Amino acid sequence: MGQPAPAVLLPDMSAAGEVSLESLRGKVVYVDFWASWCGPCRISFPILEQLRNELGPEGFEVLAINVDEVEADARQFLADVTVSYPVVRDANGTTPLAFGVMGMPTGYLVDRTGVVRVIHQGFRKSDGEPLRASIVELLGE
Amino acid sequence: MKTLTSLLMAVVLCGCETVQPWERGILAKEEMQWQTNVSEAQLRNQIYASKEASSGGAGASGGGCGCN
Amino acid sequence: MSRPKDERNKTVLALTSSALLLPAYQGALADAQPEFTEVGMRYSKYDEDDILSRKAFGGGSERYEIDVAQFHLLAPVADQWSFALDVAWEDMSGASPWFVGESASGSPKVIMSGASIEDTRTEVSGTTRYYFDRGNAGLNYTYSDEDDYTSNAVAVDGAFNSEDGLTTYSAAVSTSHDDIDPTQGTIPTNTLSARKDVNSVWVGVSRIVSKRALVRFGLSYTYRDGFLTDPYKGDDRRPDERKEWAASAGYRHFFDAPNAALHVDYRYFNDDWDVQSHTVDIAWEQNLPQNFRVTPFIRYYTQHEAEFFYNLEDPSYEYFADDYRLSAFGAFSYGLRLRHDFGDWSINLDAERYKTDESWGIYSGEESPGLVDFWRYGIGLDYIFR
């Protein structure tokens, strides 16, 4: 926390090409590490989608990083729970290691200058409100 | 009892692999849980406990029945 | 046809309190509330083989049969809680051994209680569970009621993950207060009314061994106090106290190529009645195409007889029981489970065969003529509200 976020450059799961965290510089980004087998991840997706729809125009984006071992499992999950934010895939665990992920899911709220400001481990329904407050605060900086 | 305690310590302190949080997908599978069908397991344990002189071990014993 | 009351009630006997409270969450993720509400219904049939005529006076006889219906509900509540409700109804009928006598040839034979015993049991169990960042804690209350047996039990359990999430420590305590009120009939009972208390503590640790393996160990101590004698057996005099220890170990391993999981569980049990036992349970959870799963399982059990187990009574014994459950024996059981998931539904079918023999045990002792063999069948249907 308070450190620049590690670099992310990973293949996009919904389109050809790659997405980097760098390309989102200037926005407030929630970097979300998730897997299809993680229960709270399923709770987080609709809430993140809603926050992104609401605060996207003000410069908020979600970058979801899938860490499933089996890609088909992740695709099945995305077919059930559709989101409009970018979802990328890290098949060999490089980025979660670089970020120091301690549990699933873990989200890193990165400010407009690329610095990690909030680390959010686990996800419950009621986490949406405080997360929204943090995002709004960072958007105002 | 001593053997068990030392085995337990061995496991706690052991050189088990570090399995990162994002590498636990297989362990989260339903068929890898300690119990895969709770209702059936409850019934099985109840039947065994009422036909044999032993019970318990997997958790604390709960309420009783006069099962014959 | 109305049944004599004394026979009706011979079925009920509290040898062991038996509903086990298992901490519901012992997997790799102790800190997460269930995502969805799930409900399940099960019907099971438990059917004992007839007792052979060479082992019983008055020829062969039918034994016990139980129909069991179970209902299960698990629901997330608010943000960090869950509630579970389990209800079981049991309808029992048949005959059970009353006492053992000596036949003309000198071999012990069982005298059965006579046919058409009937009893019902209802058990209601509620569990609330709170999930915190690195674990969960549950509170359970279980009520069980039969004509002549009532039990109230409370249990508290908790699980706590290490910071790296590789190790989970668990513990549980439970206390149960049972009232036994045997109904007086033409056959005298041992008591008019009695109480029994069971207190139990358990600690366990589970550990992630690799990406494909988990191991756990547990230790439990149970103290039973009160009327532990069988009120309906001809002659039955047991100590009014029993101290039990159990140590258990479990292992789960996933194999990628066959897409299957191996389950191995072991328990060592020991008490101050001189009973000792070993139990090994092995299951192979084989995933198949089209969301089918087939699970063959086997179980071996062997026990040392209680120090006061004898087939034939002698008034000089301080304590005495001819109950086959306290004799030395070995038991093999094997079975198959079949599961199919379709959409939000899941159907389970299972069958198990259980057979006992004195010679299958690793401990030798007097063979009881009352040893039991049985079949168990079940069908269950589960639904998840996604």
Coordinates of C-alpha atoms in Angstrom, one line a residue:
Chain A
M1 CA 0.0 0.0 0.0
G2 CA 1.3 3.4 -0.9
Q3 CA 3.6 1.9 -3.4
P4 CA 3.3 2.0 -7.2
A5 CA 1.2 -0.9 -8.5
P6 CA 3.3 -3.7 -10.2
A7 CA 3.0 -3.7 -14.0
V8 CA 0.2 -5.7 -15.6
L9 CA 0.2 -6.7 -19.3
L10 CA -2.1 -9.7 -19.9
P11 CA -4.2 -11.2 -22.7
D12 CA -7.8 -9.9 -22.8
M13 CA -10.4 -12.7 -22.3
S14 CA -13.1 -11.0 -24.3
A15 CA -11.2 -9.7 -27.3
A16 CA -7.9 -10.2 -29.1
G17 CA -4.9 -8.4 -27.8
E18 CA -3.6 -7.4 -24.4
V19 CA -4.6 -5.0 -21.7
S20 CA -2.1 -3.2 -19.5
L21 CA -2.6 -1.3 -16.2
E22 CA -0.3 1.4 -17.6
S23 CA -2.8 2.1 -20.4
L24 CA -5.4 3.0 -17.7
R25 CA -3.1 5.5 -16.0
G26 CA -5.0 8.7 -15.2
K27 CA -8.0 6.6 -14.0
V28 CA -8.8 5.1 -10.6
V29 CA -8.5 1.4 -11.2
Y30 CA -9.7 -1.5 -9.1
V31 CA -7.4 -4.5 -9.9
D32 CA -9.4 -7.5 -9.0
F33 CA -7.8 -11.0 -8.7
W34 CA -10.5 -13.7 -9.0
A35 CA -11.1 -17.3 -9.8
S36 CA -14.2 -19.2 -10.8
W37 CA -14.0 -21.5 -7.7
C38 CA -14.0 -18.6 -5.3
G39 CA -17.4 -18.0 -3.7
P40 CA -17.0 -14.3 -2.7
C41 CA -15.8 -13.5 -6.3
R42 CA -19.2 -14.3 -7.5
I43 CA -20.7 -11.8 -5.0
S44 CA -18.2 -9.2 -6.0
F45 CA -18.8 -9.2 -9.8
P46 CA -22.3 -7.6 -10.0
I47 CA -21.3 -5.0 -7.3
L48 CA -18.1 -4.1 -9.3
E49 CA -20.1 -3.9 -12.5
Q50 CA -22.6 -1.5 -10.9
L51 CA -19.8 0.7 -9.4
R52 CA -18.1 0.8 -12.8
N53 CA -21.4 1.7 -14.6
E54 CA -22.0 4.5 -12.1
L55 CA -18.5 5.9 -11.7
G56 CA -17.0 5.0 -15.1
P57 CA -17.8 8.4 -16.6
E58 CA -15.8 10.1 -13.8
G59 CA -12.8 8.0 -14.5
F60 CA -13.2 4.7 -12.6
E61 CA -12.3 1.3 -14.2
V62 CA -12.1 -2.3 -13.1
L63 CA -9.4 -4.6 -14.3
A64 CA -10.2 -8.2 -13.4
I65 CA -7.4 -10.7 -13.5
N66 CA -8.4 -14.3 -13.7
V67 CA -6.1 -16.8 -12.1
D68 CA -7.9 -20.1 -12.8
E69 CA -5.8 -23.0 -13.8
V70 CA -8.3 -24.2 -16.3
E71 CA -9.4 -21.4 -18.7
A72 CA -12.7 -23.2 -19.5
D73 CA -13.8 -22.8 -15.9
A74 CA -13.2 -19.1 -16.1
R75 CA -15.1 -18.8 -19.3
Q76 CA -18.0 -20.8 -17.8
F77 CA -18.1 -18.3 -14.9
L78 CA -18.1 -15.3 -17.3
A79 CA -20.9 -16.8 -19.3
D80 CA -23.0 -16.9 -16.0
V81 CA -21.9 -13.6 -14.7
T82 CA -21.4 -11.1 -17.5
V83 CA -19.5 -7.9 -16.9
S84 CA -18.5 -5.0 -19.2
Y85 CA -15.2 -4.2 -17.7
P86 CA -11.9 -5.7 -19.0
V87 CA -11.1 -9.2 -17.9
V88 CA -7.6 -10.5 -18.5
R89 CA -6.0 -13.9 -17.8
D90 CA -2.8 -14.7 -15.9
A91 CA -2.3 -18.5 -16.3
N92 CA 1.0 -18.7 -14.5
G93 CA 0.5 -16.6 -11.3
T94 CA 3.1 -13.9 -12.1
T95 CA 0.9 -10.9 -11.3
P96 CA -0.8 -12.2 -8.1
L97 CA 2.8 -13.0 -6.8
A98 CA 4.0 -9.4 -7.7
F99 CA 1.0 -7.9 -5.9
G100 CA 1.4 -10.2 -2.9
V101 CA -2.2 -11.6 -3.0
M102 CA -3.0 -13.2 0.3
G103 CA -6.4 -14.5 -0.3
M104 CA -9.2 -14.8 -2.9
P105 CA -10.4 -12.5 -4.0
T106 CA -8.1 -9.5 -3.4
G107 CA -8.7 -6.1 -4.9
Y108 CA -6.2 -3.3 -5.2
L109 CA -7.5 0.2 -5.6
V110 CA -5.0 2.2 -7.7
D111 CA -5.2 6.0 -7.8
R112 CA -4.8 8.2 -10.9
T113 CA -1.0 8.2 -10.5
G114 CA -0.7 4.4 -10.4
V115 CA -0.2 4.1 -6.6
V116 CA -2.0 1.3 -4.6
R117 CA -4.1 3.1 -2.0
V118 CA -6.5 0.5 -0.7
I119 CA -6.2 -3.3 -0.5
H120 CA -9.4 -5.2 -0.2
Q121 CA -9.3 -8.9 0.8
G122 CA -12.4 -11.1 0.6
F123 CA -15.7 -9.7 -0.6
R124 CA -19.1 -9.4 1.1
K125 CA -22.3 -7.8 -0.1
S126 CA -21.9 -4.9 2.3
D127 CA -18.4 -4.1 1.1
G128 CA -19.9 -2.2 -1.9
E129 CA -20.7 0.9 0.1
P130 CA -17.3 1.5 1.7
L131 CA -15.5 0.6 -1.5
R132 CA -17.6 3.2 -3.4
A133 CA -16.7 5.8 -0.8
S134 CA -13.0 5.0 -1.3
I135 CA -13.3 5.3 -5.1
V136 CA -15.2 8.6 -4.9
E137 CA -12.5 10.0 -2.6
L138 CA -9.7 8.9 -5.0
L139 CA -11.6 10.3 -8.0
G140 CA -11.8 13.6 -6.3
E141 CA -8.0 13.9 -5.9
Chain B
M1 CA -1.4 -40.7 21.6
K2 CA 2.3 -39.6 21.5
T3 CA 2.6 -40.9 17.9
L4 CA -0.4 -38.9 16.9
T5 CA 0.8 -35.7 18.6
S6 CA 4.2 -36.0 16.9
L7 CA 2.5 -36.7 13.6
L8 CA 0.4 -33.6 14.1
M9 CA 3.4 -31.5 14.9
A10 CA 5.2 -32.9 11.9
V11 CA 2.3 -31.8 9.7
V12 CA 2.0 -28.4 11.2
L13 CA 5.7 -27.7 10.9
C14 CA 6.3 -29.8 7.9
G15 CA 7.8 -29.0 4.6
C16 CA 4.4 -29.0 3.0
E17 CA 4.5 -27.1 -0.3
T18 CA 3.5 -23.5 -0.2
V19 CA 0.3 -23.4 -2.1
Q20 CA -0.5 -19.8 -3.1
P21 CA -4.1 -18.5 -2.5
W22 CA -4.7 -18.5 -6.3
E23 CA -3.6 -22.1 -6.6
R24 CA -6.3 -23.6 -4.5
G25 CA -8.9 -24.2 -7.2
I26 CA -8.6 -28.0 -7.0
L27 CA -8.8 -28.0 -3.2
A28 CA -12.0 -26.0 -3.4
K29 CA -13.7 -28.7 -5.5
E30 CA -16.7 -30.2 -3.9
E31 CA -15.2 -33.7 -4.1
M32 CA -12.2 -32.6 -2.2
Q33 CA -14.2 -31.5 0.9
W34 CA -14.0 -33.5 4.1
Q35 CA -17.6 -34.4 3.6
T36 CA -19.3 -34.5 0.3
N37 CA -22.8 -35.2 1.4
V38 CA -23.6 -34.0 4.9
S39 CA -27.0 -35.5 5.3
E40 CA -25.8 -39.0 4.3
A41 CA -22.7 -38.7 6.4
Q42 CA -24.8 -37.7 9.4
L43 CA -27.0 -40.8 8.9
R44 CA -24.1 -43.1 8.4
N45 CA -22.3 -41.9 11.5
Q46 CA -25.5 -42.3 13.5
I47 CA -26.1 -45.8 12.3
Y48 CA -22.5 -46.9 13.0
A49 CA -22.5 -45.2 16.5
S50 CA -25.7 -47.1 17.4
K51 CA -24.4 -50.5 16.2
E52 CA -20.8 -50.2 17.5
A53 CA -19.3 -49.3 20.8
S54 CA -17.4 -46.3 19.4
S55 CA -18.5 -42.9 18.3
G56 CA -17.1 -39.4 17.7
G57 CA -13.7 -38.4 16.4
A58 CA -14.7 -36.2 13.6
G59 CA -16.2 -33.5 15.7
A60 CA -17.8 -33.0 19.1
S61 CA -20.7 -35.3 19.8
G62 CA -24.1 -33.6 19.7
G63 CA -27.5 -34.7 20.9
G64 CA -28.4 -38.2 21.6
C65 CA -31.0 -40.7 20.5
G66 CA -32.1 -44.0 21.8
C67 CA -31.2 -45.6 18.6
N68 CA -31.1 -49.4 18.8
Chain C
M1 CA -53.7 -54.4 16.0
S2 CA -52.6 -52.7 19.1
R3 CA -49.2 -53.6 20.5
P4 CA -48.2 -54.3 24.0
K5 CA -46.5 -51.3 25.4
D6 CA -43.5 -53.0 26.8
E7 CA -42.5 -54.4 23.4
R8 CA -43.0 -51.1 21.7
N9 CA -40.4 -49.5 23.8
K10 CA -37.7 -52.1 23.8
T11 CA -36.4 -50.5 20.7
V12 CA -35.1 -47.5 22.4
L13 CA -31.9 -47.7 24.1
A14 CA -29.2 -45.2 24.6
L15 CA -26.0 -47.0 24.2
T16 CA -24.3 -44.1 22.7
S17 CA -25.6 -40.7 21.9
S18 CA -25.2 -40.6 18.2
A19 CA -26.0 -37.5 16.3
L20 CA -22.6 -36.1 15.5
L21 CA -22.2 -32.5 15.2
L22 CA -19.5 -32.0 12.5
P23 CA -18.2 -28.5 12.0
A24 CA -19.7 -27.7 8.7
Y25 CA -16.8 -25.9 7.3
Q26 CA -13.5 -27.7 7.3
G27 CA -12.4 -27.2 3.7
A28 CA -9.8 -24.8 2.4
L29 CA -12.1 -21.8 2.7
A30 CA -13.2 -21.4 6.3
D31 CA -13.9 -17.7 6.1
A32 CA -16.6 -17.4 3.4
Q33 CA -20.3 -17.5 3.9
P34 CA -22.2 -19.8 1.6
E35 CA -23.1 -18.0 -1.6
F36 CA -26.5 -19.5 -2.2
T37 CA -29.3 -21.0 -0.3
E38 CA -29.5 -24.8 -0.6
V39 CA -32.2 -27.2 0.3
G40 CA -32.1 -31.0 0.3
M41 CA -34.5 -33.9 1.0
R42 CA -33.4 -37.5 1.6
Y43 CA -35.2 -40.7 2.1
S44 CA -33.2 -43.7 3.4
K45 CA -34.1 -47.3 4.3
Y46 CA -32.1 -49.2 6.9
D47 CA -32.8 -52.9 6.9
E48 CA -31.2 -55.5 9.1
D49 CA -30.9 -59.1 8.0
D50 CA -33.0 -61.7 9.7
I51 CA -31.3 -63.3 12.7
L52 CA -30.5 -67.0 11.9
S53 CA -32.4 -69.7 13.6
R54 CA -29.2 -71.3 14.9
K55 CA -28.5 -68.0 16.8
A56 CA -31.9 -67.4 18.2
F57 CA -34.4 -69.2 20.4
G58 CA -37.7 -69.8 18.7
G59 CA -36.2 -69.9 15.2
G60 CA -35.1 -67.1 12.9
S61 CA -36.6 -63.7 13.4
E62 CA -36.8 -60.5 11.6
R63 CA -34.8 -57.6 13.0
Y64 CA -34.9 -53.9 12.7
E65 CA -36.0 -51.7 9.9
I66 CA -35.9 -47.9 9.8
D67 CA -37.3 -45.5 7.4
V68 CA -35.6 -42.1 7.6
A69 CA -36.6 -38.8 6.0
Q70 CA -34.2 -35.9 6.2
F71 CA -34.6 -32.3 5.4
H72 CA -31.6 -29.9 5.1
L73 CA -31.5 -26.1 4.6
L74 CA -28.5 -23.9 4.5
A75 CA -28.9 -20.2 3.8
P76 CA -26.6 -17.2 3.9
V77 CA -28.1 -14.6 6.3
A78 CA -27.2 -10.9 6.0
D79 CA -23.5 -10.5 5.3
Q80 CA -21.5 -12.6 7.6
W81 CA -24.0 -15.2 8.9
S82 CA -25.5 -18.4 7.8
F83 CA -28.3 -20.5 9.2
A84 CA -28.7 -24.3 8.8
L85 CA -31.7 -26.3 9.7
D86 CA -31.7 -30.1 9.7
V87 CA -34.7 -32.2 10.5
A88 CA -34.8 -36.0 10.6
W89 CA -37.8 -38.3 11.0
E90 CA -37.2 -41.9 11.7
D91 CA -39.8 -44.7 11.8
M92 CA -38.5 -47.9 13.3
S93 CA -40.1 -51.3 13.4
G94 CA -39.0 -54.9 14.0
A95 CA -37.4 -56.8 16.8
S96 CA -34.2 -56.5 18.7
P97 CA -32.2 -58.8 21.0
W98 CA -33.7 -58.9 24.5
F99 CA -31.3 -61.2 26.2
V100 CA -28.9 -64.1 25.6
G101 CA -29.5 -67.5 27.0
E102 CA -27.8 -70.8 26.9
S103 CA -29.2 -73.4 24.5
A104 CA -29.4 -77.2 25.1
S105 CA -26.2 -77.7 23.2
G106 CA -24.4 -75.1 25.4
S107 CA -24.0 -72.4 22.8
P108 CA -25.5 -68.9 23.5
K109 CA -28.6 -67.9 21.6
V110 CA -30.4 -64.6 21.5
I111 CA -34.0 -64.2 22.7
M112 CA -35.6 -61.6 20.5
S113 CA -38.1 -59.1 21.7
G114 CA -40.8 -60.3 19.4
A115 CA -42.1 -58.8 16.2
S116 CA -43.8 -55.5 15.5
I117 CA -42.1 -53.1 17.7
E118 CA -42.7 -49.6 16.6
D119 CA -41.2 -46.2 17.5
T120 CA -40.6 -42.9 15.9
R121 CA -37.9 -40.3 16.5
T122 CA -37.8 -36.7 15.4
E123 CA -34.7 -34.7 15.5
V124 CA -34.5 -30.9 14.9
S125 CA -31.1 -29.2 14.7
G126 CA -30.4 -25.5 14.1
T127 CA -27.0 -23.9 13.5
T128 CA -26.1 -20.3 13.2
R129 CA -22.7 -19.5 12.0
Y130 CA -20.7 -16.3 11.9
Y131 CA -18.0 -15.8 9.3
F132 CA -15.1 -13.4 10.1
D133 CA -12.0 -12.6 8.1
R134 CA -10.0 -15.7 9.0
G135 CA -12.6 -18.2 10.1
N136 CA -16.0 -18.9 11.4
A137 CA -17.8 -19.8 14.6
G138 CA -21.0 -21.8 15.0
L139 CA -23.7 -22.4 17.6
N140 CA -25.8 -25.5 17.3
Y141 CA -28.9 -26.7 19.2
T142 CA -30.3 -30.1 18.6
Y143 CA -33.5 -31.6 20.0
S144 CA -34.4 -35.2 19.7
D145 CA -37.6 -36.8 20.8
E146 CA -38.9 -40.4 21.1
D147 CA -41.7 -41.9 23.1
D148 CA -39.3 -42.6 26.0
Y149 CA -36.2 -40.7 25.2
T150 CA -35.6 -37.0 25.0
S151 CA -32.3 -35.2 24.3
N152 CA -31.3 -31.6 24.3
A153 CA -27.8 -30.7 23.1
V154 CA -25.9 -27.5 22.6
A155 CA -22.6 -27.3 20.7
V156 CA -20.2 -24.5 19.9
D157 CA -17.5 -24.8 17.3
G158 CA -15.0 -22.6 15.6
A159 CA -12.4 -22.7 12.8
F160 CA -9.5 -20.3 12.4
N161 CA -7.1 -20.0 9.4
S162 CA -3.5 -19.3 9.7
E163 CA -2.4 -16.0 8.0
D164 CA -1.2 -17.8 4.9
G165 CA -4.4 -19.8 4.8
L166 CA -2.5 -23.1 4.6
T167 CA -3.6 -24.3 8.1
T168 CA -7.0 -24.3 9.7
Y169 CA -7.4 -24.9 13.4
S170 CA -10.8 -26.1 14.7
A171 CA -12.4 -26.8 18.0
A172 CA -15.8 -27.8 19.3
V173 CA -17.5 -28.4 22.6
S174 CA -20.9 -29.9 23.1
T175 CA -23.1 -30.8 26.0
S176 CA -26.2 -33.0 25.9
H177 CA -28.8 -33.8 28.5
D178 CA -30.8 -36.9 27.9
D179 CA -33.9 -38.1 29.7
I180 CA -34.8 -41.7 29.6
D181 CA -38.4 -42.7 30.7
P182 CA -38.9 -46.3 29.9
T183 CA -42.6 -47.3 29.8
Q184 CA -43.5 -50.0 32.3
G185 CA -45.2 -53.1 30.9
T186 CA -45.3 -56.8 31.5
I187 CA -41.6 -57.0 31.2
P188 CA -39.9 -55.2 34.0
T189 CA -37.5 -52.4 33.1
N190 CA -34.3 -51.5 34.9
T191 CA -35.4 -48.1 35.9
L192 CA -38.4 -45.8 36.1
S193 CA -36.7 -42.7 34.8
A194 CA -33.1 -41.7 34.4
R195 CA -30.8 -39.0 33.1
K196 CA -27.7 -39.1 31.1
D197 CA -25.3 -36.2 30.4
V198 CA -22.7 -36.3 27.6
N199 CA -20.0 -33.7 27.4
S200 CA -17.6 -33.6 24.6
V201 CA -14.6 -31.6 23.4
W202 CA -12.8 -31.8 20.1
V203 CA -9.8 -30.1 18.5
G204 CA -8.6 -30.5 15.0
V205 CA -6.1 -29.1 12.5
S206 CA -6.2 -29.4 8.8
R207 CA -3.4 -28.5 6.4
I208 CA -3.0 -27.9 2.7
V209 CA -0.2 -30.4 1.7
S210 CA -0.1 -29.5 -2.0
K211 CA -2.3 -28.1 -4.8
R212 CA -3.9 -31.5 -4.8
A213 CA -3.8 -32.8 -1.2
L214 CA -5.2 -32.0 2.2
V215 CA -4.6 -33.7 5.5
R216 CA -6.3 -33.3 8.9
F217 CA -6.0 -34.6 12.5
G218 CA -8.4 -34.5 15.3
L219 CA -8.6 -35.5 18.9
S220 CA -11.8 -35.8 21.0
Y221 CA -12.7 -36.5 24.6
T222 CA -16.2 -37.5 25.6
Y223 CA -17.5 -37.9 29.2
R224 CA -20.8 -39.7 29.7
D225 CA -22.3 -39.6 33.1
G226 CA -25.6 -41.1 34.4
F227 CA -27.7 -44.0 33.4
L228 CA -25.7 -45.8 30.7
T229 CA -27.4 -49.2 31.2
D230 CA -30.0 -50.5 28.8
P231 CA -33.3 -50.2 30.5
Y232 CA -35.0 -52.8 28.4
K233 CA -32.4 -55.6 28.4
G234 CA -33.0 -58.6 30.6
D235 CA -29.9 -58.2 32.7
D236 CA -27.8 -55.2 32.1
R237 CA -25.6 -53.5 34.6
R238 CA -23.2 -50.9 33.3
P239 CA -21.0 -48.3 35.1
D240 CA -22.6 -44.9 35.4
E241 CA -19.6 -43.2 33.9
R242 CA -17.7 -43.5 30.7
K243 CA -14.6 -41.7 29.4
E244 CA -13.8 -41.9 25.7
W245 CA -10.9 -40.7 23.6
A246 CA -10.8 -40.7 19.8
A247 CA -8.0 -39.7 17.6
S248 CA -8.7 -39.3 13.9
A249 CA -6.8 -38.5 10.7
G250 CA -8.1 -37.8 7.2
Y251 CA -6.5 -37.3 3.8
R252 CA -7.9 -36.1 0.4
H253 CA -6.0 -36.3 -2.8
F254 CA -7.1 -35.2 -6.3
F255 CA -5.9 -37.1 -9.4
D256 CA -6.0 -35.1 -12.6
A257 CA -5.9 -37.9 -15.1
P258 CA -8.9 -39.9 -13.9
N259 CA -10.5 -36.7 -12.6
A260 CA -11.1 -38.2 -9.3
A261 CA -10.5 -37.6 -5.6
L262 CA -9.3 -40.2 -3.0
H263 CA -10.7 -40.0 0.5
V264 CA -9.0 -41.8 3.4
D265 CA -10.1 -41.5 7.0
Y266 CA -8.9 -43.3 10.1
R267 CA -10.1 -43.2 13.7
Y268 CA -8.7 -44.8 16.8
F269 CA -11.1 -45.0 19.7
N270 CA -10.5 -46.0 23.3
D271 CA -12.5 -45.8 26.5
D272 CA -12.4 -46.8 30.2
W273 CA -14.8 -49.7 29.6
D274 CA -11.8 -51.4 27.9
V275 CA -13.3 -50.8 24.4
Q276 CA -10.8 -50.0 21.7
S277 CA -11.4 -49.7 18.1
H278 CA -9.9 -48.9 14.7
T279 CA -12.0 -47.6 11.8
V280 CA -10.7 -47.1 8.2
D281 CA -12.9 -45.5 5.6
I282 CA -11.8 -45.2 2.0
A283 CA -13.8 -43.6 -0.9
W284 CA -13.0 -42.8 -4.5
E285 CA -15.0 -39.9 -5.9
Q286 CA -14.9 -40.5 -9.7
N287 CA -16.2 -37.7 -11.9
L288 CA -17.7 -38.9 -15.1
P289 CA -18.9 -37.0 -18.2
Q290 CA -22.3 -35.3 -18.3
N291 CA -22.0 -34.2 -14.6
F292 CA -22.2 -37.7 -13.2
R293 CA -20.1 -38.9 -10.3
V294 CA -19.8 -42.4 -9.0
T295 CA -18.2 -43.1 -5.5
P296 CA -17.4 -46.6 -4.4
F297 CA -16.5 -46.7 -0.7
I298 CA -15.3 -49.3 1.8
R299 CA -15.1 -49.3 5.6
Y300 CA -13.5 -51.6 8.0
Y301 CA -14.2 -51.5 11.7
T302 CA -12.8 -53.7 14.5
Q303 CA -13.4 -53.4 18.3
H304 CA -12.2 -54.9 21.5
E305 CA -15.0 -56.1 23.8
A306 CA -16.0 -54.1 26.9
E307 CA -14.6 -55.6 30.1
F308 CA -18.0 -56.6 31.4
F309 CA -19.3 -58.2 28.2
Y310 CA -20.3 -61.8 28.6
N311 CA -22.9 -63.8 26.7
L312 CA -24.1 -65.5 29.9
E313 CA -25.0 -63.9 33.2
D314 CA -23.3 -64.7 36.4
P315 CA -24.6 -63.0 39.6
S316 CA -21.0 -62.6 40.8
Y317 CA -20.3 -60.0 38.1
E318 CA -20.3 -56.4 39.3
Y319 CA -21.2 -55.2 35.8
F320 CA -22.7 -57.2 33.1
A321 CA -23.9 -56.7 29.5
D322 CA -24.7 -59.3 26.8
D323 CA -25.2 -56.6 24.3
Y324 CA -23.6 -57.6 21.0
R325 CA -22.5 -54.0 20.5
L326 CA -20.1 -54.4 23.4
S327 CA -18.6 -57.7 22.1
A328 CA -15.4 -58.1 20.1
F329 CA -16.1 -58.2 16.3
G330 CA -15.0 -56.9 13.0
A331 CA -17.2 -55.3 10.4
F332 CA -16.8 -54.7 6.7
S333 CA -19.0 -52.4 4.8
Y334 CA -19.0 -51.4 1.1
G335 CA -21.2 -49.3 -1.0
L336 CA -21.7 -47.0 -3.9
R337 CA -22.9 -43.5 -4.3
L338 CA -24.1 -42.0 -7.6
R339 CA -24.6 -38.3 -8.1
H340 CA -25.9 -36.4 -11.1
D341 CA -26.0 -32.6 -11.3
F342 CA -28.5 -31.0 -13.7
G343 CA -28.8 -27.2 -13.7
D344 CA -29.4 -26.2 -10.1
W345 CA -30.5 -29.7 -9.1
S346 CA -28.5 -32.6 -7.9
I347 CA -29.7 -36.2 -7.3
N348 CA -28.0 -38.7 -5.2
L349 CA -28.5 -42.5 -5.0
D350 CA -26.6 -44.6 -2.5
A351 CA -26.5 -48.2 -1.2
E352 CA -24.4 -49.8 1.5
R353 CA -23.9 -53.3 2.7
Y354 CA -22.6 -53.8 6.3
K355 CA -21.5 -57.3 7.6
T356 CA -20.1 -58.3 10.9
D357 CA -18.2 -61.4 12.2
E358 CA -16.3 -62.1 15.4
S359 CA -13.5 -63.7 13.3
W360 CA -13.0 -60.5 11.2
G361 CA -11.8 -58.5 14.2
I362 CA -8.2 -58.1 15.2
Y363 CA -9.2 -58.5 18.9
S364 CA -10.6 -61.9 19.9
G365 CA -13.4 -62.5 22.4
E366 CA -16.6 -64.3 23.0
E367 CA -18.7 -64.3 19.9
S368 CA -22.1 -62.7 20.4
P369 CA -25.0 -64.4 18.7
G370 CA -26.6 -61.0 18.3
L371 CA -24.2 -59.5 15.7
V372 CA -26.0 -57.5 13.0
D373 CA -25.7 -57.3 9.2
F374 CA -27.7 -54.7 7.3
W375 CA -28.4 -52.9 4.1
R376 CA -28.9 -49.2 3.7
Y377 CA -30.3 -47.5 0.6
G378 CA -30.9 -43.8 0.1
I379 CA -32.1 -41.3 -2.4
G380 CA -31.6 -37.5 -2.1
L381 CA -32.5 -34.5 -4.1
D382 CA -30.8 -31.1 -3.6
Y383 CA -31.6 -27.7 -5.0
I384 CA -29.5 -24.5 -5.1
F385 CA -31.2 -21.1 -5.4
R386 CA -28.8 -19.4 -7.7

